[in-house]
């Protein structure tokens, strides 16, 4: 098994794209918080079941949501942990955001039944692009470390069973649905991404 500290994954919550997103003042009107049910002032508890680079979790936490991040790759988990510590130590403002984030190492299919989130965000490794355009280097590095997500349907089943309110599936705008998955309650479309929302409350 690869050493968790010997990873090409570099995560930065202080500068880069995440820092720009924070400084630009993106708010609840953006597609992701809308999909999570935050547009009208609600503040749900959220589990990011596929933490990855942590960008979505950090963004949601910056809006005040309590977010639990689950990452099953020890290498990516270690990179997230380092990034959270660095952000916490950088400033009081970033420390307040990190205080809203809880990082867990493990398989979401096993951990979700032990949690009671209102919202579960699922962002599986997306299908390989058929076009020749290269995916950004960070995402290529992430794919190299974590591989594909052949169990995305099982993860969605676990998420749908655990979420009190809704499950949000982040998926490429024009990609085919996950085979066998029921139709979403509704969709919120971004420029290159769509958010399939599955309402679970009765």
PDB file of C-alpha atoms in Angstrom, residues 35 37 39 41 49 74-75 143 146 159 168 180:
ATOM      1  CA  UNK A  35     -28.768  21.791  -4.791  1.00  0.00           C
ATOM      2  CA  UNK A  37     -31.065  23.204  -0.088  1.00  0.00           C
ATOM      3  CA  UNK A  39     -30.701  28.932  -1.065  1.00  0.00           C
ATOM      4  CA  UNK A  41     -31.251  30.381   4.465  1.00  0.00           C
ATOM      5  CA  UNK A  49     -19.190  11.204   0.826  1.00  0.00           C
ATOM      6  CA  UNK A  74      -5.170   7.287   2.816  1.00  0.00           C
ATOM      7  CA  UNK A  75      -3.053   9.473   0.527  1.00  0.00           C
ATOM      8  CA  UNK A 143      -7.505   9.890 -10.689  1.00  0.00           C
ATOM      9  CA  UNK A 146      -7.793   6.874  -6.306  1.00  0.00           C
ATOM     10  CA  UNK A 159     -26.417   7.743   0.519  1.00  0.00           C
ATOM     11  CA  UNK A 168     -26.984  15.480  -4.365  1.00  0.00           C
ATOM     12  CA  UNK A 180     -29.807   1.491 -12.765  1.00  0.00           C
TER      13      UNK A 180
END
